[in-house]
Every structure is written in C-alpha cells, then in structure tokens.
Amino acid sequence: MRLYGTDVASRLLLGTAQYPSPAVLAEAVKSSGTGIITVSLRRETAEGSGAGFWDGLRDTGCRILPNTAGCHTVQEAVTTAHMARELFDTDWIKLEVIGHADTLQPDVFGLVEAARILSADGFKVFPYTTEDLVVGERLLEAGCELLMPWGAPIGSGQGLRNPDGLRAMRAHFAGVPLIVDAGIGRPSDATQAMELGMDAVLLNTAVAKAGDPAAMARAMALAVDAGRAGYLADPMERRDMAVPSTPVLGLAELNMTETA
Amino acid sequence: MITIAGAGLAGLACAYELAQRGAAVTLYERGDTPGGSSVARYAGGMLAPWCERESAEEEVITLGSRAVDWWEKVTTVHRRGTLVVAPSRDRAELTRFARRTSNHRAVAGAAIAELEPALAGRFAQGLLFEQEAHLDPRRALRDLVDKVRALGVEIRCGGPAPARVTLDCTGMAAPLPGLRPVRGEMAILHCPQVEIRRTLRLLHPRMPLYLVPRDEGLFMIGATMIESSSDRPVTLRSLAELLNAAYTLHPGLGEASVVETGAGLRPAFADNLPRLTEQDGTLYLNGLYRHGFLLAPAMAQQAADRLLPETSDEDHRECQTA
C-alpha cells in the first residue's frame, strides 16, 4: 500500500490514546505489527510538553501520524496541524474537524476547507470524513490523495454502520487509498471493512479498552490480513438458495439390482 | 543517619516507616513546610485498589490492599466503600467496569438510595466496592508530619538537600530516566446542602469523574489525566468537563461554591507503577502516579526493607506498626 508516495507494509493503523499505561501501549503497538501510529495533539499538551509520552511513541519505531482530534473549527485544526508538523517533524496530518459533540461526526464543510488550506501549505492530509461521495470528491480536489471514511461514530465500537456506502465509495474512488477510521469494535468489523476492498483500517478504542490490549491488537492484525486476503481472492457471490457443494451430476450409480 | 530528600507524601511515608524501625532520619524539603509542595495535596485520597485495577496493573491490589490499615494508624480513614454509577445511556461502561474489576457487588436503584439518599431515583444500577475507603489528603499529610516528628525525625525546610542523600523522594525533580509527568486537574466544591458520605465514581466515556467527600460540606472532584509537563492552572475545558460531570452526578451540586481548583504533575514510569531504583549510591522512590496514598505505604515498607534489611522480617513489621 502506498500512502502519499510512501510504501506502508501493515494495513492496520493504530491510535495511541486511552491505554492503561505507555508500557501497555508499546506492547499493543508491537503485537499489532503496525507501521503507523496516530498521536493526538492538544493545545494543553503542547503548551507544556508531552515529551515523556512522545519519547515512548518514537521508541516504537513507527511512523507518527499526528491528528487534530478534538478540533471543532477550521482555525483550530490548522493551528494544531502546524504545531504537530513542528513537534513531530512530519508533514503527515490526520485531519479531524468535529461537527457534533455527541456523535463526533465530522464537519465536512470545515473539513474540506481545512484540507485545502493545509494541502496548499504542503501538508499530506489524511481526512477523517463520512462515506459521502461528493465530500470525497471535494477532498480530492482540495489536494488529499486518500480518504478516511468513518465506520461508525468514534469510540462507539458499532462496526460498519453503512457497508453499502463504503462499497459505493470503493467503486467510485478506484485507485484512491481508502482507510476506514473510527467505529471498529471487534476483529470481525475490521475483516468486513477489508473484504469491502478498503485499503486499511485505523482503530484505537477497540484495542486500548480491551481487557488485554496486546492480545486484541494481534487479533485485529490477523483480522485485517484475513479480510484483505479474502478481498484479493475474489469471494463468491451470495445466493438465496442452496447449491450443493457436491456435484449432482455424475453421482455414483447405486444400482440395487443384481448385476452379476 | 538516614537522609531523605523531599518531604512530600513519599518522603514522609518513608521517614515514618524508617523511624518506626528505630532509624535516625533527617528529611530535607525545598519548600517552606513539609508536605506543603507535595502534589499529593491535590489527590483524591481514595484508598480504592479494586476500582483502580480497571486501568492499572494487578500490583495496585497486591501493594494497595493493606493501605487502609497503614493509614488508620496515622490519620482518620473513612471505611465507607466506593459507589460506582453511570448514566443510563452509558450503561455499557458499567458492564465493562464490573468485568474488569473484582470485590464488588451490583446494587440496584433502591439499594443506591439506601446507601446515598441524595442519589435516590438518579441511577438504576451501580457497583459497590465495600472494602474501599478514603481519607483527607491534606489532613493525612499534616498528621503524618506530626507522627514523624513525634518519632524524632528532623525535618529541615526551605533549603536544598545535601548533594548525596540516602533516599530521594523528590518526584518530578528527580533525575530518573523514563520518568514522565502526567498532569492532573481537580476542584474543591463547598455544598453543604448535598450530603454524600462515600466516594462516588461516575463512569462516562469522555469524562470519568470521582467525587470524594471531605468534612464540612466539602467535596473534591477530579481528575484529568493529560500527558503534559505543564503545571499551569486548570484549563477552562477541563474544569467545564469536571463540573458538568459533577452536575450529572447530582444537580444540587449546581449550587456549590467552587472554593478551589488545582493542577499538579504526577510522576510516572512507563507502566504507571512506582519503583525503587538505586543510582549512584542513592535509593530513589518515585513514580507513584495517581496512586500516592494507595501505594506509598507498601513502597515505604519496601524502601525500609532495603535500607534496614535486618528489620525486613514481616512479623517484625507487624509488631512495629501494631
């Protein structure tokens, strides 16, 4: 998978918030096999410094994708992106512009505007968006080279609320990397996303809040691999009726009459 | 002579443990008063190992379950348990909390009303951790200072410690690799019209809250957990979230006076567990994180075992502290 010209081996991206401790987080990152971890940057963090925590993240050897989590306006998101670029020395930014406090639904209007500003400024934007095709087109026009549609509201663990919408996205944006971001609760959700042809999955809470985060991280990695392999293997189509898996034609002839 | 740098919670607890075992101890404190600059002043004072296990390692229980007995010899401890509740729309949080913890029992609305009449009709389900307790951190620090002095420990305030000390308990000031600050913010409310007797925890995916009753209508509410080295005053966002959560717990708290807000930096290692480490001939006790009152007793005992190995026998310890 290539994201903004960079080859990425693992199709699982992992968030770093809400873990019981940095030690547990490091273990989860390792067992997930991920190459990209997201880091939320808050103004309050940046004003002091989260250096102690960030050192631990750098030690994982993963590429860091800072995000603008918790930003509700274009200006906040743009400012946070600039702080992130300086702090982590990367032009990658996961762009979140939150429109609604309870659903954490993206404000897609602000998102497109922020994406345009940041892309023009040299950022490589990973936009957290909905499955809306028109918004997706606008984001690509704004300079994004990939899209990150939600599966369900952030942290809800509901899985894919609109698989048909994601399928339509896959069909419409052939060749554009699509990463399902948010809403994954269980490994089967990640598999389903990958079976739909998504290029990768980004998740956080499902691992961080699991009883055993490292074990769940590994389960998610396996699930992503399984879904991807299944997609590439060109799965059969669903049918309404049964089809015997043993051919009907050419059955052994059980002739009950004496042949001798 | 055992010298200790830092008369915060850790330093005082170690001095107490060592002096009880007969050692001559001198404590050095940069601040003007012992305990006066300790981040423990902003603590909740919960002795809640089973609740804490939800997001901490098993050691909070193995090391923390005897803290109540230790503190009872020092200060007033309220053995009233912890009541954990969640708003109905966050019921799943309660299910998860119950699964991740032990030593609790489920309580329904009627039982909650009996335990805390002020919460009658507000929460349909909760968890009661009967063996947990709480104390008043500032009073506990003062009482610990008195106990330590009564045992003959000298406390020298207002100046630096000698270049080399036996034991370093200076928290974030200690030069230890891997030690990081975790910012916490809290507030103290005065609300005599609401009566709550035990520690309450409100589960909420965005802003989990605990409320610890103090004397005279005071309540401590906390606390944020932010990976930051900034010790600036509480932010509006954090305070708004804390106060909103308190209001969700009981609307009567809407009339409370916010008499104090505070922010402090908890020293923590990567596993969020405290550690005794030796470096250049000095023993360091650090990394108490958000478990100062819970884990300081066990860590002080371990420090004393290291410094006075001849007293480290468990039976002997029982005699000394009995």
Coordinates of C-alpha atoms in Angstrom, one line a residue:
Chain A
M1 CA 0.0 0.0 0.0
R2 CA 1.4 3.4 -0.9
L3 CA 0.2 6.5 1.0
Y4 CA 1.5 9.8 -0.3
G5 CA 4.3 8.0 -2.1
T6 CA 5.4 6.1 1.0
D7 CA 5.2 2.3 1.0
V8 CA 3.4 1.0 4.0
A9 CA 3.6 -2.7 4.9
S10 CA 0.9 -3.1 7.6
R11 CA -2.7 -2.2 6.7
L12 CA -3.6 -1.6 10.3
L13 CA -3.1 1.9 11.7
L14 CA -3.2 2.2 15.5
G15 CA -4.3 5.1 17.7
T16 CA -2.4 5.7 20.9
A17 CA -5.0 7.2 23.3
Q18 CA -6.7 5.7 26.4
Y19 CA -4.3 2.9 27.1
P20 CA -3.8 1.9 30.7
S21 CA -0.2 2.8 30.5
P22 CA 2.5 3.7 28.0
A23 CA 4.0 0.2 28.6
V24 CA 0.8 -1.5 27.7
L25 CA 0.5 0.8 24.6
A26 CA 4.0 -0.1 23.5
E27 CA 3.2 -3.8 23.8
A28 CA 0.0 -3.4 21.8
V29 CA 1.8 -1.5 19.0
K30 CA 4.4 -4.3 18.8
S31 CA 1.9 -7.1 18.7
S32 CA -0.2 -5.2 16.1
G33 CA 2.7 -5.1 13.7
T34 CA 1.5 -1.6 12.7
G35 CA 3.9 0.8 11.0
I36 CA 1.8 3.9 11.6
I37 CA 0.5 5.2 14.9
T38 CA -1.6 8.3 15.4
V39 CA -1.0 10.8 18.2
S40 CA -3.5 13.4 19.3
L41 CA -2.1 16.7 20.0
R42 CA -3.9 19.1 22.2
R43 CA -3.1 22.6 22.9
E44 CA -2.8 21.9 26.6
T45 CA -0.3 19.1 25.8
A46 CA 1.7 21.3 23.6
E47 CA 1.9 24.2 25.9
G48 CA 3.8 22.2 28.4
S49 CA 5.2 19.3 26.6
G50 CA 4.2 15.7 26.4
A51 CA 7.8 14.8 25.7
G52 CA 7.9 11.9 28.2
F53 CA 5.0 10.2 26.5
W54 CA 6.1 11.1 22.9
D55 CA 9.6 9.6 23.5
G56 CA 7.9 6.3 24.2
L57 CA 6.0 6.6 20.9
R58 CA 9.1 7.4 19.0
D59 CA 10.8 4.3 20.5
T60 CA 8.3 2.1 18.9
G61 CA 10.0 2.8 15.5
C62 CA 6.6 3.5 13.9
R63 CA 5.9 6.4 11.7
I64 CA 3.9 9.0 13.6
L65 CA 0.7 10.4 12.2
P66 CA -0.3 13.4 14.3
N67 CA -4.0 14.2 14.4
T68 CA -6.2 17.2 15.1
A69 CA -8.6 15.2 17.4
G70 CA -11.0 17.4 19.3
C71 CA -10.8 20.4 16.9
H72 CA -14.1 21.9 16.2
T73 CA -13.1 24.8 13.8
V74 CA -11.0 25.1 10.7
Q75 CA -8.7 27.5 12.5
E76 CA -8.2 25.2 15.5
A77 CA -7.4 22.3 13.1
V78 CA -5.0 24.3 11.0
T79 CA -3.2 25.7 14.1
T80 CA -2.9 22.2 15.6
A81 CA -1.6 20.8 12.3
H82 CA 1.2 23.4 12.3
M83 CA 2.1 22.6 15.9
A84 CA 2.2 18.9 15.0
R85 CA 4.5 19.5 12.0
E86 CA 7.0 21.3 14.2
L87 CA 6.8 18.9 17.1
F88 CA 7.0 15.6 15.2
D89 CA 8.9 16.8 12.1
T90 CA 6.3 15.4 9.7
D91 CA 4.0 16.8 7.1
W92 CA 1.5 14.0 7.6
I93 CA -1.6 15.1 9.4
K94 CA -4.8 13.2 10.2
L95 CA -7.4 15.9 9.8
E96 CA -10.4 15.9 12.1
V97 CA -12.8 18.8 12.2
I98 CA -15.6 17.7 14.6
G99 CA -19.0 19.0 13.9
H100 CA -21.1 17.4 16.6
A101 CA -20.1 16.9 20.2
D102 CA -22.2 13.7 20.9
T103 CA -21.6 11.8 17.6
L104 CA -18.2 13.3 16.9
Q105 CA -19.4 13.4 13.3
P106 CA -17.0 15.3 11.0
D107 CA -18.0 18.8 10.0
V108 CA -17.4 18.0 6.3
F109 CA -17.7 21.7 5.2
G110 CA -14.9 22.7 7.6
L111 CA -13.0 19.6 6.7
V112 CA -12.8 20.4 3.0
E113 CA -11.8 24.0 3.8
A114 CA -9.1 22.9 6.3
A115 CA -7.9 20.3 3.8
R116 CA -7.5 22.9 1.1
I117 CA -5.6 25.2 3.4
L118 CA -3.3 22.5 4.7
S119 CA -2.7 20.9 1.3
A120 CA -1.7 24.2 -0.2
D121 CA 0.7 24.6 2.7
G122 CA 2.5 21.3 1.9
F123 CA 0.7 19.0 4.3
K124 CA -0.2 15.5 3.3
V125 CA -3.7 15.3 4.7
F126 CA -5.5 12.2 5.9
P127 CA -9.1 13.4 6.2
Y128 CA -11.5 11.8 8.6
T129 CA -14.7 12.0 6.6
T130 CA -18.1 10.3 6.1
E131 CA -18.9 8.0 3.2
D132 CA -20.4 10.8 1.2
L133 CA -19.1 10.6 -2.3
V134 CA -19.4 14.3 -3.1
V135 CA -17.5 15.3 0.0
G136 CA -14.9 12.7 -1.0
E137 CA -14.6 14.3 -4.4
R138 CA -14.2 17.8 -2.9
L139 CA -11.5 16.5 -0.6
L140 CA -9.5 15.0 -3.5
E141 CA -9.9 18.4 -5.3
A142 CA -8.6 20.1 -2.2
G143 CA -5.4 18.1 -2.5
C144 CA -6.0 15.0 -0.5
E145 CA -4.6 11.8 -2.1
L146 CA -6.5 9.4 0.2
L147 CA -9.8 9.3 2.2
M148 CA -10.7 8.0 5.6
P149 CA -14.4 7.3 5.9
W150 CA -15.9 6.5 9.3
G151 CA -17.3 3.1 10.0
A152 CA -19.3 4.4 12.9
P153 CA -19.0 7.2 15.4
I154 CA -15.6 7.5 17.1
G155 CA -15.3 5.2 20.1
S156 CA -18.7 3.6 19.6
G157 CA -17.4 0.2 18.6
Q158 CA -20.5 -0.3 16.4
G159 CA -18.7 -1.7 13.4
L160 CA -19.6 -0.6 9.9
R161 CA -23.0 1.2 10.1
N162 CA -23.2 1.7 6.3
P163 CA -21.4 -1.1 4.4
D164 CA -23.2 -0.2 1.2
G165 CA -22.0 3.4 1.4
L166 CA -18.4 2.1 1.8
R167 CA -18.9 -0.3 -1.1
A168 CA -20.1 2.6 -3.2
M169 CA -17.0 4.6 -2.2
R170 CA -14.8 1.7 -3.2
A171 CA -16.4 1.6 -6.6
H172 CA -16.4 5.3 -7.1
F173 CA -12.9 6.0 -5.9
A174 CA -11.0 3.2 -7.7
G175 CA -7.3 3.7 -7.1
V176 CA -7.7 6.1 -4.2
P177 CA -6.5 4.6 -0.8
L178 CA -9.5 4.3 1.5
I179 CA -8.9 3.8 5.2
V180 CA -11.8 3.1 7.5
D181 CA -11.3 5.3 10.5
A182 CA -13.4 5.0 13.6
G183 CA -16.2 2.7 14.8
I184 CA -14.3 -0.6 14.6
G185 CA -15.2 -2.6 17.7
R186 CA -14.3 -6.2 17.0
P187 CA -11.9 -8.1 14.7
S188 CA -14.8 -9.1 12.5
D189 CA -15.6 -5.5 11.9
A190 CA -12.0 -4.9 10.6
T191 CA -12.3 -8.0 8.4
Q192 CA -15.6 -6.8 7.0
A193 CA -14.0 -3.5 6.1
M194 CA -11.1 -5.1 4.3
E195 CA -13.4 -7.5 2.5
L196 CA -15.2 -4.5 1.1
G197 CA -11.9 -3.5 -0.5
M198 CA -10.8 -0.8 1.9
D199 CA -7.1 -0.4 1.8
A200 CA -6.5 -0.2 5.6
V201 CA -8.2 0.2 8.9
L202 CA -7.4 2.8 11.6
L203 CA -8.6 2.0 15.1
N204 CA -7.9 2.9 18.7
T205 CA -10.5 2.3 21.4
A206 CA -11.2 -1.3 20.4
V207 CA -7.6 -2.1 21.3
A208 CA -7.0 0.4 24.1
K209 CA -10.1 -0.5 26.1
A210 CA -9.9 -4.3 25.6
G211 CA -9.2 -6.3 28.7
D212 CA -5.9 -7.4 27.1
P213 CA -4.9 -4.7 24.6
A214 CA -1.9 -6.5 23.2
A215 CA -3.9 -9.6 22.5
M216 CA -6.6 -7.6 20.8
A217 CA -4.0 -5.7 18.8
R218 CA -2.8 -9.1 17.4
A219 CA -6.4 -10.2 16.8
M220 CA -7.0 -7.0 14.8
A221 CA -3.9 -7.5 12.7
L222 CA -4.9 -11.1 11.9
A223 CA -8.5 -9.8 11.1
V224 CA -7.1 -7.2 8.7
D225 CA -4.9 -9.7 7.0
A226 CA -7.8 -12.2 6.6
G227 CA -10.1 -9.6 5.2
R228 CA -7.5 -8.3 2.7
A229 CA -6.7 -11.8 1.6
G230 CA -10.4 -12.6 1.2
Y231 CA -10.9 -9.5 -0.9
L232 CA -8.0 -10.3 -3.2
A233 CA -9.2 -13.9 -3.5
D234 CA -12.3 -12.6 -5.2
P235 CA -15.1 -14.0 -3.0
M236 CA -18.1 -15.8 -4.4
E237 CA -21.4 -14.0 -4.7
R238 CA -24.2 -14.6 -2.2
R239 CA -27.2 -16.7 -3.3
D240 CA -30.7 -17.0 -1.9
M241 CA -30.9 -20.8 -2.3
A242 CA -28.6 -23.6 -1.5
V243 CA -26.3 -25.1 -4.1
P244 CA -24.9 -28.5 -3.1
S245 CA -21.2 -28.4 -2.8
T246 CA -21.0 -31.9 -4.2
P247 CA -22.0 -32.1 -7.9
V248 CA -25.3 -33.6 -8.6
L249 CA -24.3 -34.8 -12.0
G250 CA -22.1 -37.9 -12.1
L251 CA -23.2 -39.3 -8.8
A252 CA -22.2 -42.9 -8.3
E253 CA -25.0 -45.1 -9.7
L254 CA -26.3 -47.2 -6.9
N255 CA -27.9 -49.9 -8.8
M256 CA -29.8 -52.1 -6.4
T257 CA -30.5 -54.8 -8.9
E258 CA -28.2 -57.7 -9.1
T259 CA -25.6 -57.2 -11.8
A260 CA -23.8 -60.4 -11.6
Chain B
M1 CA 21.8 8.6 59.9
I2 CA 19.4 8.2 57.0
T3 CA 18.9 11.3 54.9
I4 CA 15.8 11.8 52.7
A5 CA 15.3 14.4 50.1
G6 CA 11.7 15.6 49.7
A7 CA 9.1 15.8 52.4
G8 CA 6.2 15.1 50.2
L9 CA 4.0 12.0 50.6
A10 CA 6.7 9.5 49.6
G11 CA 9.4 11.1 51.7
L12 CA 7.2 11.4 54.8
A13 CA 5.9 7.8 54.5
C14 CA 9.4 6.5 54.2
A15 CA 10.6 8.6 57.2
Y16 CA 7.7 7.2 59.2
E17 CA 8.4 3.6 58.3
L18 CA 12.2 4.0 58.9
A19 CA 11.8 5.9 62.2
Q20 CA 9.4 3.3 63.5
R21 CA 12.0 0.7 62.9
G22 CA 14.4 2.7 65.0
A23 CA 16.5 4.6 62.4
A24 CA 17.6 8.1 62.9
V25 CA 16.2 10.1 60.0
T26 CA 16.6 13.6 58.6
L27 CA 14.2 14.9 56.0
Y28 CA 15.1 17.8 53.7
E29 CA 12.4 19.8 52.0
R30 CA 13.0 22.6 49.5
G31 CA 9.6 24.2 50.3
D32 CA 8.7 26.1 53.4
T33 CA 6.6 23.4 55.0
P34 CA 6.7 19.7 55.0
G35 CA 4.1 18.3 52.6
G36 CA 3.4 21.9 51.5
S37 CA 4.6 21.5 48.0
S38 CA 3.6 17.9 47.6
V39 CA 1.4 17.0 44.6
A40 CA -0.4 14.7 47.0
R41 CA -2.2 17.9 48.2
Y42 CA -4.3 17.7 45.1
A43 CA -5.0 14.0 45.4
G44 CA -8.5 12.5 45.9
G45 CA -7.3 10.5 48.9
M46 CA -9.1 7.4 47.7
L47 CA -7.9 4.0 49.0
A48 CA -9.5 2.2 46.2
P49 CA -7.3 -0.6 44.8
W50 CA -10.1 -2.7 43.3
C51 CA -11.6 0.3 41.4
E52 CA -8.2 1.3 40.2
R53 CA -7.5 -2.1 38.8
E54 CA -9.8 -1.2 36.0
S55 CA -7.0 0.6 34.3
A56 CA -3.9 -0.4 36.3
E57 CA -1.8 -3.5 36.8
E58 CA -2.5 -6.1 39.5
E59 CA 0.1 -4.5 41.7
V60 CA -2.4 -1.8 42.8
I61 CA -4.2 -4.5 44.6
T62 CA -1.3 -6.6 45.9
L63 CA 0.5 -3.5 47.1
G64 CA -2.5 -1.4 47.9
S65 CA -4.9 -3.6 49.7
R66 CA -3.2 -3.0 53.1
A67 CA -3.0 0.8 52.7
V68 CA -6.2 1.3 54.7
D69 CA -4.7 -0.4 57.8
W70 CA -1.5 1.6 57.5
W71 CA -3.2 4.9 57.2
E72 CA -5.6 4.2 60.1
K73 CA -2.6 4.4 62.4
V74 CA -1.7 7.8 61.1
T75 CA -5.0 9.7 60.3
T76 CA -8.7 9.4 60.1
V77 CA -9.8 6.9 57.4
H78 CA -13.4 6.6 56.3
R79 CA -14.2 3.0 55.6
R80 CA -17.4 3.6 53.6
G81 CA -16.6 2.0 50.3
T82 CA -16.9 3.3 46.8
L83 CA -20.1 3.6 44.8
V84 CA -19.7 3.4 41.0
V85 CA -22.6 4.7 38.9
A86 CA -23.2 5.5 35.2
P87 CA -25.9 7.5 33.4
S88 CA -28.4 5.2 31.7
R89 CA -27.0 5.9 28.2
D90 CA -23.6 4.8 29.3
R91 CA -24.7 1.5 30.9
A92 CA -22.2 -0.4 28.8
E93 CA -19.4 1.4 30.7
L94 CA -20.7 -0.1 34.0
T95 CA -20.8 -3.6 32.4
R96 CA -17.2 -3.2 31.3
F97 CA -16.1 -1.8 34.7
A98 CA -17.7 -4.7 36.5
R99 CA -15.9 -7.2 34.2
R100 CA -12.6 -5.5 34.6
T101 CA -12.7 -5.3 38.4
S102 CA -13.3 -7.5 41.4
N103 CA -14.5 -7.4 45.0
H104 CA -17.7 -5.5 44.2
R105 CA -21.4 -6.2 44.2
A106 CA -24.1 -4.9 42.0
V107 CA -26.6 -2.5 43.6
A108 CA -29.9 -1.5 42.1
G109 CA -31.7 1.8 42.4
A110 CA -33.3 1.0 45.8
A111 CA -30.0 -0.1 47.3
I112 CA -28.3 3.0 45.9
A113 CA -31.0 5.2 47.6
E114 CA -30.3 3.5 50.9
L115 CA -26.6 3.9 50.7
E116 CA -26.7 7.5 49.5
P117 CA -30.2 9.0 49.9
A118 CA -29.1 12.0 47.8
L119 CA -28.8 9.8 44.8
A120 CA -32.4 8.4 45.1
G121 CA -34.0 7.9 41.8
R122 CA -31.0 9.1 39.8
F123 CA -29.2 5.9 39.0
A124 CA -30.8 2.5 38.3
Q125 CA -27.7 0.5 38.6
G126 CA -24.3 0.7 40.3
L127 CA -21.4 -1.2 41.8
L128 CA -20.5 -1.1 45.5
F129 CA -16.8 -1.7 46.5
E130 CA -17.4 -2.2 50.2
Q131 CA -13.8 -2.6 51.3
E132 CA -12.6 0.7 49.8
A133 CA -12.0 3.8 51.9
H134 CA -11.0 7.4 51.7
L135 CA -9.0 10.0 53.7
D136 CA -8.4 13.7 53.5
P137 CA -5.0 14.1 51.8
R138 CA -4.0 17.4 53.5
R139 CA -5.1 16.3 56.9
A140 CA -3.3 13.0 56.3
L141 CA -0.1 14.8 55.3
R142 CA -0.3 17.0 58.4
D143 CA -0.9 14.0 60.7
L144 CA 2.0 12.2 59.0
V145 CA 4.3 15.1 59.7
D146 CA 3.2 15.1 63.4
K147 CA 3.8 11.3 63.7
V148 CA 7.2 11.6 62.0
R149 CA 8.2 14.4 64.3
A150 CA 7.0 12.5 67.3
L151 CA 9.3 9.7 66.3
G152 CA 12.2 12.1 66.5
V153 CA 12.7 12.8 62.8
E154 CA 14.2 16.1 62.0
I155 CA 12.6 18.0 59.1
R156 CA 14.7 20.8 57.5
C157 CA 12.7 23.0 55.3
G158 CA 13.4 25.9 53.0
G159 CA 16.8 24.7 51.6
P160 CA 18.4 22.2 49.3
A161 CA 19.2 18.7 50.4
P162 CA 22.8 17.6 50.7
A163 CA 24.4 16.6 47.4
R164 CA 24.2 13.0 48.4
V165 CA 21.2 11.5 50.3
T166 CA 20.3 8.0 51.3
L167 CA 16.9 8.2 49.8
D168 CA 15.5 10.5 47.1
C169 CA 11.7 11.2 47.1
T170 CA 11.7 14.4 45.1
G171 CA 9.1 13.3 42.5
M172 CA 9.4 15.1 39.1
A173 CA 12.6 16.8 40.3
A174 CA 14.5 13.5 40.4
P175 CA 16.9 12.9 37.5
L176 CA 15.5 9.4 36.7
P177 CA 15.3 8.1 33.1
G178 CA 11.9 7.1 31.9
L179 CA 10.1 9.3 34.5
R180 CA 7.3 11.4 32.9
P181 CA 4.8 13.9 34.2
V182 CA 1.0 13.2 33.9
R183 CA -0.9 16.4 34.5
G184 CA -4.0 16.2 36.7
E185 CA -6.6 18.8 37.4
M186 CA -9.1 19.0 40.2
A187 CA -11.6 21.2 42.0
I188 CA -13.0 21.5 45.5
L189 CA -16.7 22.3 45.9
H190 CA -18.5 23.5 49.0
C191 CA -22.0 22.3 49.0
P192 CA -23.5 21.6 52.5
Q193 CA -27.0 21.1 51.1
V194 CA -25.9 17.9 49.3
E195 CA -25.0 15.0 51.6
I196 CA -22.8 12.3 50.2
R197 CA -20.9 10.0 52.5
R198 CA -18.7 7.8 50.4
T199 CA -16.5 8.1 47.3
L200 CA -18.6 8.2 44.1
R201 CA -17.4 7.4 40.7
L202 CA -19.3 8.4 37.6
L203 CA -18.4 6.4 34.5
H204 CA -18.5 8.4 31.4
P205 CA -16.6 7.7 28.1
R206 CA -15.3 11.2 27.8
M207 CA -15.0 12.5 31.4
P208 CA -15.0 9.8 34.1
L209 CA -15.3 11.6 37.5
Y210 CA -14.7 10.8 41.1
L211 CA -16.1 12.8 44.0
V212 CA -14.6 12.3 47.4
P213 CA -16.5 13.8 50.4
R214 CA -14.5 15.8 52.9
D215 CA -15.6 17.3 56.2
E216 CA -17.9 20.3 56.5
G217 CA -19.7 20.1 53.2
L218 CA -16.6 20.0 51.0
F219 CA -16.2 17.7 48.1
M220 CA -13.1 17.0 46.0
I221 CA -13.8 16.3 42.3
G222 CA -11.2 15.0 39.9
A223 CA -9.3 14.3 37.9
T224 CA -7.9 14.8 34.4
M225 CA -5.1 12.6 33.1
I226 CA -3.1 14.5 30.5
E227 CA 0.4 13.6 29.1
S228 CA 1.9 17.0 29.7
S229 CA 4.6 18.8 31.7
S230 CA 2.6 22.0 32.0
D231 CA 1.6 22.9 35.6
R232 CA -0.4 25.9 34.6
P233 CA -3.7 26.4 36.3
V234 CA -6.7 24.2 35.3
T235 CA -8.0 24.9 31.8
L236 CA -11.5 26.0 31.1
R237 CA -12.2 22.8 29.1
S238 CA -11.1 20.5 31.9
L239 CA -12.9 22.5 34.5
A240 CA -16.1 22.6 32.4
E241 CA -16.0 18.8 31.9
L242 CA -15.4 18.2 35.7
L243 CA -18.2 20.5 36.7
N244 CA -20.6 19.1 34.1
A245 CA -19.9 15.6 35.3
A246 CA -20.4 16.6 38.9
Y247 CA -23.7 18.2 37.9
T248 CA -24.7 15.0 36.2
L249 CA -24.0 13.1 39.5
H250 CA -26.3 15.5 41.4
P251 CA -28.0 18.6 40.2
G252 CA -27.8 20.0 43.7
L253 CA -24.1 20.4 43.2
G254 CA -25.1 23.2 40.7
E255 CA -25.4 25.4 43.8
A256 CA -21.9 24.5 45.1
S257 CA -19.3 27.2 45.6
V258 CA -16.1 26.3 43.7
V259 CA -13.7 27.1 46.5
E260 CA -10.5 25.8 44.9
T261 CA -9.1 24.5 41.7
G262 CA -5.7 22.9 41.3
A263 CA -3.4 21.3 38.9
G264 CA -0.3 19.1 39.5
L265 CA 2.1 16.8 37.8
R266 CA 2.1 13.2 38.8
P267 CA 5.4 11.4 38.4
A268 CA 5.0 8.2 36.5
F269 CA 7.1 5.4 34.8
A270 CA 6.0 3.7 31.6
D271 CA 4.0 1.0 33.4
N272 CA 2.4 3.6 35.7
L273 CA 3.7 1.7 38.7
P274 CA 6.0 3.0 41.4
R275 CA 9.6 1.9 41.6
L276 CA 12.5 1.7 43.9
T277 CA 15.8 2.2 42.0
E278 CA 19.3 2.7 43.0
Q279 CA 21.5 5.2 41.2
D280 CA 25.0 6.4 42.2
G281 CA 24.6 5.2 45.8
T282 CA 21.2 6.8 46.3
L283 CA 17.9 4.9 46.6
Y284 CA 15.0 6.5 44.7
L285 CA 11.3 6.0 45.4
N286 CA 9.3 7.5 42.6
G287 CA 6.5 7.0 40.1
L288 CA 3.6 6.9 42.5
Y289 CA 1.5 8.3 39.6
R290 CA -2.2 8.6 40.7
H291 CA -1.7 6.1 43.5
G292 CA 0.2 8.1 46.1
F293 CA -1.9 7.4 49.2
L294 CA -2.7 3.9 48.0
L295 CA 0.8 2.7 47.3
A296 CA 3.1 4.9 49.4
P297 CA 2.7 2.6 52.5
A298 CA 3.8 -0.5 50.7
M299 CA 6.6 1.3 48.9
A300 CA 7.8 2.9 52.1
Q301 CA 7.9 -0.5 53.7
Q302 CA 9.9 -1.8 50.7
A303 CA 12.3 1.1 51.0
A304 CA 12.8 0.5 54.7
D305 CA 13.4 -3.2 54.0
R306 CA 16.1 -2.2 51.5
L307 CA 17.8 0.3 53.9
L308 CA 17.3 -1.6 57.1
P309 CA 17.5 -5.2 55.9
E310 CA 17.7 -6.6 59.5
T311 CA 14.1 -5.2 60.1
S312 CA 12.6 -6.6 56.9
D313 CA 11.0 -9.6 58.5
E314 CA 7.2 -9.4 58.0
D315 CA 6.4 -10.4 61.6
H316 CA 8.7 -7.8 62.9
R317 CA 6.9 -5.2 60.8
E318 CA 3.6 -6.2 62.2
C319 CA 5.0 -5.7 65.7
Q320 CA 6.4 -2.3 64.9
T321 CA 3.3 -1.0 63.3
A322 CA 0.8 -2.6 65.7

